[in-house]
Amino acid sequence: MSTFCKFLLALCAALIVSVIPRSTASAHEIPRHVAVRAFVMPQADRVRLLVRIPMDAVRDVEFPLRTDARDGAVDVARLTPFLHDAARLWVADGIRLRDGGEALPSPDVIAVRAAMPGDRAFEQWSTALTAVETQPLADTVRIAPLQLSLDVLLEVPLAKPVTDLVLEPQWAHLGIETTTVMRLVLADGAERLFTWNGNPGSVRLDPSWWHAAARFVGQGALHMFGGIDHVLFVLCLVLPFRRVRPLIGIVTAFTIAHSITLAAAALGYAPDVQWFAPLVEVVIAASIVVLALENIVGAKLERRWMMAFVFGLVHGFGFSAVLQEELQFAGGHLLTALAAFNVGVELAQVVVLLVAVPVLDYVFAKMIPERPGVIVASALVAHEAWHWMGDRASALQGMTLAMPAFDIDFWLVVIRVAMIVLVLVGLMWALSGVMTRLQQPKTKVSALTWLVLLGGGLVGSAVTGRPLEAQAAPRSTMAGVYTTAQANKGKEVFASSCLGCHTTASHMGAAFELKWFGRPLFDLFDYLSQLMPKTAPGTLTEDEYVWVTAYILRLNGMPAGKTELSAEPAWLKAVRVDTAKAPVARGGEYTERNRE
């Protein structure tokens, strides 16, 4: 046979195949979005479920087509067994039920039905049940199978009534994005709505308070770990301040603030407008940029807790976006879920700090000086957060902002906001005293010292929270009022920030003694805080000024001790600057200043 004849035969075969109507529907692509609607109704002897999915989510089932038409219409008369196969494969096999920790039998497919587009039977449990059981699709209907919906009635037999019904739906594979809307139908006819995307894991339909607490602690921790912006914000907060007591103050302020707005949003007091959530995301990114820039130019401990509080209010609204989606799984335990979610956030925050603070201390002690390290880390964070802010602002700009009507409702909102602001300002004022005490290092006091205080009748002043040295008689700088670690850090800060404009010679020897001898140490600390570094006075952190002060004391032969130098004014005023007894750089008797 010639090549031309073979070509003609192949062409005829292709034409014949193309005109012969197919008896089954062909395979199709996975739909982009699938909406699943479902009801669940626990009864004494069984659990009944009604589920509707779009037919284009059903794959690997070839539905029969009519042989008398070329429009791809489904053959309704032969459709029922195929619907049963689809119901078992794509619905029943995608859900498991438990009574607490006890697995229940696999669901049985009781009835199936093909529903026309626009069918509204699934608006209520009763109409959906009636339609699935008694209203099959008419044989005369001519429609493509993928335009239909599949309605399924499932039943799970029970040996005893369930007390803790748990569902484990796994219908995410029905589409690229799958959204499920499920209604729990209670015995009195009341309904409880659940909505989720993808696979939600275990869904307790009526959880106890401890189940709700356990779930929301986990959700809070996951959200904190999963939100890199929240983690970076916390790290920026504490990057320059890693001592325990200041750390407690900063983190406490952030915690109190975000707890307030988290609770307010969960209880429905957050603005319910389209632009609010995107605006919160923009401000969260901006808060990271602000903190990082302040770390670069020189963060102040006394205002860091205030920034933690103010920005914490915004981060609380960010946390609430996830919480509001999850509250449907709290059952009747709203307050328990709210508290548990907050606990989860705090636990994750503590874990971040427990890991980050020792790592930062090690890096700054062994690899890079602290001040350059803080600047480099903050610059990298600021760069990343700046891009986040720009991306989020672009989404916000695409929204239409309508001017409010200046009516009585508007002014009532303004008054409420003003009252809330006043309350928050009052709360910050109340916290300021506590935060000031937490900013100071805690002095270790021996048992013998406490006995002396008790014997002298000074307990009342001792329990005020002020460091002990602030209440004692003035002491000398020759008594070891700083530690070696503080002086070493001060040397690094002086070399990196001050040495370009100041020299060690200007802060030691006769010039130092003439200017500072006999004066309170507070005067020296205040002088350094106000005038150094010369090119940007007051831009170092409070800790850094303490370290520089300790370094200058060491330059002048004043010995280190076990007591940390404090920045509290009362403490510094109680210390007198005295000159070193040892000669300066004479015969090698004291070599520290020679080394400098």
GROMACS .gro file of N, CA and C in nm, residues 45 72 80 117 166 193 224 252 275 297 309 356 418 430 436 507 527 554 572:
model
   57
   45ASP      N    1  -2.883   0.779   6.764
   45ASP     CA    2  -2.833   0.653   6.709
   45ASP      C    3  -2.746   0.669   6.584
   72GLY      N    4  -2.310   1.693   2.439
   72GLY     CA    5  -2.245   1.650   2.561
   72GLY      C    6  -2.337   1.644   2.680
   80THR      N    7  -2.728   0.752   3.823
   80THR     CA    8  -2.725   0.726   3.967
   80THR      C    9  -2.606   0.643   4.014
  117PRO      N   10  -2.797   2.392   3.836
  117PRO     CA   11  -2.741   2.520   3.877
  117PRO      C   12  -2.851   2.611   3.933
  166VAL      N   13  -1.616   1.514   6.690
  166VAL     CA   14  -1.501   1.577   6.623
  166VAL      C   15  -1.503   1.537   6.476
  193LEU      N   16  -2.255   2.804   6.270
  193LEU     CA   17  -2.187   2.813   6.141
  193LEU      C   18  -2.037   2.799   6.157
  224MET      N   19   0.233   3.378   6.600
  224MET     CA   20   0.352   3.457   6.636
  224MET      C   21   0.473   3.406   6.558
  252THR      N   22   0.667   4.367   7.884
  252THR     CA   23   0.540   4.382   7.955
  252THR      C   24   0.456   4.492   7.891
  275TRP      N   25  -1.068   4.926   5.465
  275TRP     CA   26  -0.930   4.975   5.462
  275TRP      C   27  -0.858   4.953   5.594
  297VAL      N   28   2.042   5.529   6.533
  297VAL     CA   29   2.085   5.661   6.580
  297VAL      C   30   2.109   5.663   6.730
  309PHE      N   31   0.458   5.012   7.390
  309PHE     CA   32   0.316   5.019   7.423
  309PHE      C   33   0.235   5.072   7.306
  356ALA      N   34   1.700   3.439   7.121
  356ALA     CA   35   1.767   3.551   7.057
  356ALA      C   36   1.865   3.622   7.151
  418ALA      N   37  -1.171   5.966   7.163
  418ALA     CA   38  -1.101   6.054   7.255
  418ALA      C   39  -1.099   5.997   7.396
  430ALA      N   40   0.021   5.534   8.462
  430ALA     CA   41   0.025   5.441   8.575
  430ALA      C   42   0.141   5.343   8.562
  436THR      N   43   1.000   5.263   8.523
  436THR     CA   44   1.121   5.331   8.567
  436THR      C   45   1.200   5.243   8.664
  507HIS      N   46   4.010   6.313   7.916
  507HIS     CA   47   3.921   6.261   8.020
  507HIS      C   48   3.999   6.185   8.127
  527TYR      N   49   2.700   6.497   8.217
  527TYR     CA   50   2.784   6.567   8.119
  527TYR      C   51   2.806   6.480   7.995
  554ARG      N   52   3.781   5.393   8.500
  554ARG     CA   53   3.896   5.303   8.494
  554ARG      C   54   4.020   5.375   8.440
  572LEU      N   55   2.353   5.773   9.141
  572LEU     CA   56   2.473   5.845   9.098
  572LEU      C   57   2.506   5.962   9.190
   0.00000   0.00000   0.00000
